[in-house]
């Protein structure tokens, strides 16, 4: 499974809706997407992340250091479990919210990108 990233931006804030497996095979893609937004403030919606490993955690730390602010929106249980197991949960800001608020007409979609997995591997779409 791969990582799907939907990008929205308003002013100096980028909202990235992340879905799928956030692991060593997809972290460089997310890092490139974050860098391409050039937004000083990043909001990562992680509610549809199905798996995250240490490489995903490292990517979150790098994003936090390279931006003025990083907020994790609606982190999935697997994300919170890893953050708590590694005692990194206190190093991030969180918000639990209804994302419909962020995806209305005031927050136009810029683009959507997929991190593709090797041929023959199915990539499921977020619900």
PDB file of C-alpha atoms in Angstrom:
ATOM      1  CA  UNK A   1       0.000   0.000   0.000  1.00  0.00           C
ATOM      2  CA  UNK A   2       1.214   3.531  -0.667  1.00  0.00           C
ATOM      3  CA  UNK A   3       0.672   6.949   0.775  1.00  0.00           C
ATOM      4  CA  UNK A   4      -1.895   9.331  -0.670  1.00  0.00           C
ATOM      5  CA  UNK A   5      -1.481  13.034  -0.006  1.00  0.00           C
ATOM      6  CA  UNK A   6      -4.126  15.651  -0.783  1.00  0.00           C
ATOM      7  CA  UNK A   7      -2.875  19.210  -0.573  1.00  0.00           C
ATOM      8  CA  UNK A   8      -4.870  22.315   0.323  1.00  0.00           C
ATOM      9  CA  UNK A   9      -3.432  25.754   1.048  1.00  0.00           C
ATOM     10  CA  UNK A  10      -4.586  29.092   2.327  1.00  0.00           C
ATOM     11  CA  UNK A  11      -2.206  32.012   2.755  1.00  0.00           C
ATOM     12  CA  UNK A  12       0.829  30.702   4.647  1.00  0.00           C
ATOM     13  CA  UNK A  13      -0.714  27.402   5.821  1.00  0.00           C
ATOM     14  CA  UNK A  14      -0.700  24.050   4.047  1.00  0.00           C
ATOM     15  CA  UNK A  15      -3.187  21.343   4.984  1.00  0.00           C
ATOM     16  CA  UNK A  16      -2.049  17.886   3.901  1.00  0.00           C
ATOM     17  CA  UNK A  17      -4.557  15.058   4.122  1.00  0.00           C
ATOM     18  CA  UNK A  18      -2.445  11.919   4.452  1.00  0.00           C
ATOM     19  CA  UNK A  19      -3.809   8.397   3.951  1.00  0.00           C
ATOM     20  CA  UNK A  20      -2.226   4.951   3.797  1.00  0.00           C
ATOM     21  CA  UNK A  21       1.076   3.619   5.072  1.00  0.00           C
ATOM     22  CA  UNK A  22       3.462   6.230   6.399  1.00  0.00           C
ATOM     23  CA  UNK A  23       6.719   4.293   6.383  1.00  0.00           C
ATOM     24  CA  UNK A  24      10.242   4.226   5.010  1.00  0.00           C
ATOM     25  CA  UNK A  25       8.968   3.804   1.440  1.00  0.00           C
ATOM     26  CA  UNK A  26       6.822   6.954   1.573  1.00  0.00           C
ATOM     27  CA  UNK A  27       8.502   9.443   3.900  1.00  0.00           C
ATOM     28  CA  UNK A  28      10.708  11.029   1.245  1.00  0.00           C
ATOM     29  CA  UNK A  29       7.610  11.682  -0.869  1.00  0.00           C
ATOM     30  CA  UNK A  30       5.862  13.464   2.007  1.00  0.00           C
ATOM     31  CA  UNK A  31       9.002  15.484   2.761  1.00  0.00           C
ATOM     32  CA  UNK A  32       9.169  16.608  -0.890  1.00  0.00           C
ATOM     33  CA  UNK A  33       5.489  17.585  -0.868  1.00  0.00           C
ATOM     34  CA  UNK A  34       5.896  19.610   2.333  1.00  0.00           C
ATOM     35  CA  UNK A  35       8.978  21.361   0.909  1.00  0.00           C
ATOM     36  CA  UNK A  36       7.140  22.104  -2.345  1.00  0.00           C
ATOM     37  CA  UNK A  37       4.310  23.865  -0.504  1.00  0.00           C
ATOM     38  CA  UNK A  38       6.809  26.355   0.944  1.00  0.00           C
ATOM     39  CA  UNK A  39       4.276  27.035   3.687  1.00  0.00           C
ATOM     40  CA  UNK A  40       5.667  28.053   7.066  1.00  0.00           C
ATOM     41  CA  UNK A  41       2.663  26.501   8.828  1.00  0.00           C
ATOM     42  CA  UNK A  42       1.739  22.876   8.159  1.00  0.00           C
ATOM     43  CA  UNK A  43      -1.311  20.934   9.293  1.00  0.00           C
ATOM     44  CA  UNK A  44      -1.104  17.165   8.719  1.00  0.00           C
ATOM     45  CA  UNK A  45      -4.356  15.269   8.833  1.00  0.00           C
ATOM     46  CA  UNK A  46      -3.376  11.748   9.882  1.00  0.00           C
ATOM     47  CA  UNK A  47      -6.791  10.210  10.508  1.00  0.00           C
ATOM     48  CA  UNK A  48      -6.503   7.861   7.508  1.00  0.00           C
ATOM     49  CA  UNK A  49      -2.975   6.645   8.219  1.00  0.00           C
ATOM     50  CA  UNK A  50      -3.129   2.849   8.516  1.00  0.00           C
ATOM     51  CA  UNK A  51       0.496   2.258   9.550  1.00  0.00           C
ATOM     52  CA  UNK A  52       3.407   4.390  10.714  1.00  0.00           C
ATOM     53  CA  UNK A  53       6.935   3.271  11.538  1.00  0.00           C
ATOM     54  CA  UNK A  54      10.064   4.971  12.895  1.00  0.00           C
ATOM     55  CA  UNK A  55      10.763   6.524   9.485  1.00  0.00           C
ATOM     56  CA  UNK A  56       7.350   8.213   9.635  1.00  0.00           C
ATOM     57  CA  UNK A  57       8.149   9.513  13.095  1.00  0.00           C
ATOM     58  CA  UNK A  58      11.493  10.831  11.865  1.00  0.00           C
ATOM     59  CA  UNK A  59       9.700  12.612   9.016  1.00  0.00           C
ATOM     60  CA  UNK A  60       7.341  14.303  11.500  1.00  0.00           C
ATOM     61  CA  UNK A  61      10.311  15.518  13.553  1.00  0.00           C
ATOM     62  CA  UNK A  62      12.037  16.857  10.425  1.00  0.00           C
ATOM     63  CA  UNK A  63       8.878  18.634   9.269  1.00  0.00           C
ATOM     64  CA  UNK A  64       8.478  20.175  12.729  1.00  0.00           C
ATOM     65  CA  UNK A  65      12.055  21.495  12.582  1.00  0.00           C
ATOM     66  CA  UNK A  66      11.727  22.857   9.044  1.00  0.00           C
ATOM     67  CA  UNK A  67       8.465  24.726   9.544  1.00  0.00           C
ATOM     68  CA  UNK A  68       7.361  27.471  11.894  1.00  0.00           C
ATOM     69  CA  UNK A  69       4.517  25.307  13.152  1.00  0.00           C
ATOM     70  CA  UNK A  70       3.294  21.763  12.682  1.00  0.00           C
ATOM     71  CA  UNK A  71      -0.068  20.547  13.970  1.00  0.00           C
ATOM     72  CA  UNK A  72      -1.173  16.917  13.730  1.00  0.00           C
ATOM     73  CA  UNK A  73      -4.889  16.754  12.993  1.00  0.00           C
ATOM     74  CA  UNK A  74      -6.929  13.738  14.068  1.00  0.00           C
ATOM     75  CA  UNK A  75      -3.991  11.309  14.367  1.00  0.00           C
ATOM     76  CA  UNK A  76      -5.025   7.691  13.814  1.00  0.00           C
ATOM     77  CA  UNK A  77      -4.622   5.252  16.723  1.00  0.00           C
ATOM     78  CA  UNK A  78      -1.525   3.693  15.110  1.00  0.00           C
ATOM     79  CA  UNK A  79       0.099   7.141  14.956  1.00  0.00           C
ATOM     80  CA  UNK A  80      -0.698   7.960  18.582  1.00  0.00           C
ATOM     81  CA  UNK A  81       0.464   4.519  19.704  1.00  0.00           C
ATOM     82  CA  UNK A  82       3.891   5.018  18.078  1.00  0.00           C
ATOM     83  CA  UNK A  83       4.210   8.550  19.467  1.00  0.00           C
ATOM     84  CA  UNK A  84       3.354   7.330  22.958  1.00  0.00           C
ATOM     85  CA  UNK A  85       5.621   4.257  22.795  1.00  0.00           C
ATOM     86  CA  UNK A  86       8.558   6.432  21.776  1.00  0.00           C
ATOM     87  CA  UNK A  87       7.588   9.138  24.290  1.00  0.00           C
ATOM     88  CA  UNK A  88       7.407  11.662  21.466  1.00  0.00           C
ATOM     89  CA  UNK A  89       3.729  12.482  22.016  1.00  0.00           C
ATOM     90  CA  UNK A  90       4.611  15.607  24.041  1.00  0.00           C
ATOM     91  CA  UNK A  91       6.705  17.043  21.208  1.00  0.00           C
ATOM     92  CA  UNK A  92       3.808  17.764  18.849  1.00  0.00           C
ATOM     93  CA  UNK A  93       0.694  19.923  18.812  1.00  0.00           C
ATOM     94  CA  UNK A  94      -2.602  18.124  18.119  1.00  0.00           C
ATOM     95  CA  UNK A  95      -6.119  19.039  17.131  1.00  0.00           C
ATOM     96  CA  UNK A  96      -9.118  16.762  16.894  1.00  0.00           C
ATOM     97  CA  UNK A  97     -11.605  18.288  14.523  1.00  0.00           C
ATOM     98  CA  UNK A  98     -14.121  17.727  11.772  1.00  0.00           C
ATOM     99  CA  UNK A  99     -12.131  18.187   8.561  1.00  0.00           C
ATOM    100  CA  UNK A 100     -15.225  19.341   6.682  1.00  0.00           C
ATOM    101  CA  UNK A 101     -14.421  22.698   8.250  1.00  0.00           C
ATOM    102  CA  UNK A 102     -11.056  22.773   6.442  1.00  0.00           C
ATOM    103  CA  UNK A 103     -12.161  21.505   3.041  1.00  0.00           C
ATOM    104  CA  UNK A 104     -14.874  24.021   2.181  1.00  0.00           C
ATOM    105  CA  UNK A 105     -14.728  26.565  -0.641  1.00  0.00           C
ATOM    106  CA  UNK A 106     -12.510  28.871   1.446  1.00  0.00           C
ATOM    107  CA  UNK A 107      -9.730  26.289   1.257  1.00  0.00           C
ATOM    108  CA  UNK A 108      -9.304  25.373  -2.414  1.00  0.00           C
ATOM    109  CA  UNK A 109      -7.492  22.206  -3.373  1.00  0.00           C
ATOM    110  CA  UNK A 110      -4.142  22.879  -4.992  1.00  0.00           C
ATOM    111  CA  UNK A 111      -3.340  19.372  -6.158  1.00  0.00           C
ATOM    112  CA  UNK A 112      -3.450  15.769  -5.141  1.00  0.00           C
ATOM    113  CA  UNK A 113      -0.487  13.444  -5.376  1.00  0.00           C
ATOM    114  CA  UNK A 114      -0.012   9.739  -4.909  1.00  0.00           C
ATOM    115  CA  UNK A 115       3.115   7.997  -3.752  1.00  0.00           C
ATOM    116  CA  UNK A 116       3.060   4.905  -5.931  1.00  0.00           C
ATOM    117  CA  UNK A 117       3.966   1.490  -4.675  1.00  0.00           C
ATOM    118  CA  UNK A 118       5.779  -1.117  -6.761  1.00  0.00           C
ATOM    119  CA  UNK A 119       3.863  -2.561  -9.713  1.00  0.00           C
ATOM    120  CA  UNK A 120       1.310  -5.175  -8.773  1.00  0.00           C
ATOM    121  CA  UNK A 121       0.562  -3.742  -5.327  1.00  0.00           C
ATOM    122  CA  UNK A 122      -2.937  -2.325  -4.882  1.00  0.00           C
ATOM    123  CA  UNK A 123      -3.352   1.110  -3.330  1.00  0.00           C
ATOM    124  CA  UNK A 124      -6.645   1.571  -1.527  1.00  0.00           C
ATOM    125  CA  UNK A 125      -8.321   4.964  -1.490  1.00  0.00           C
ATOM    126  CA  UNK A 126      -9.167   6.696   1.794  1.00  0.00           C
ATOM    127  CA  UNK A 127     -12.758   6.467   2.943  1.00  0.00           C
TER     128      UNK A 127
END
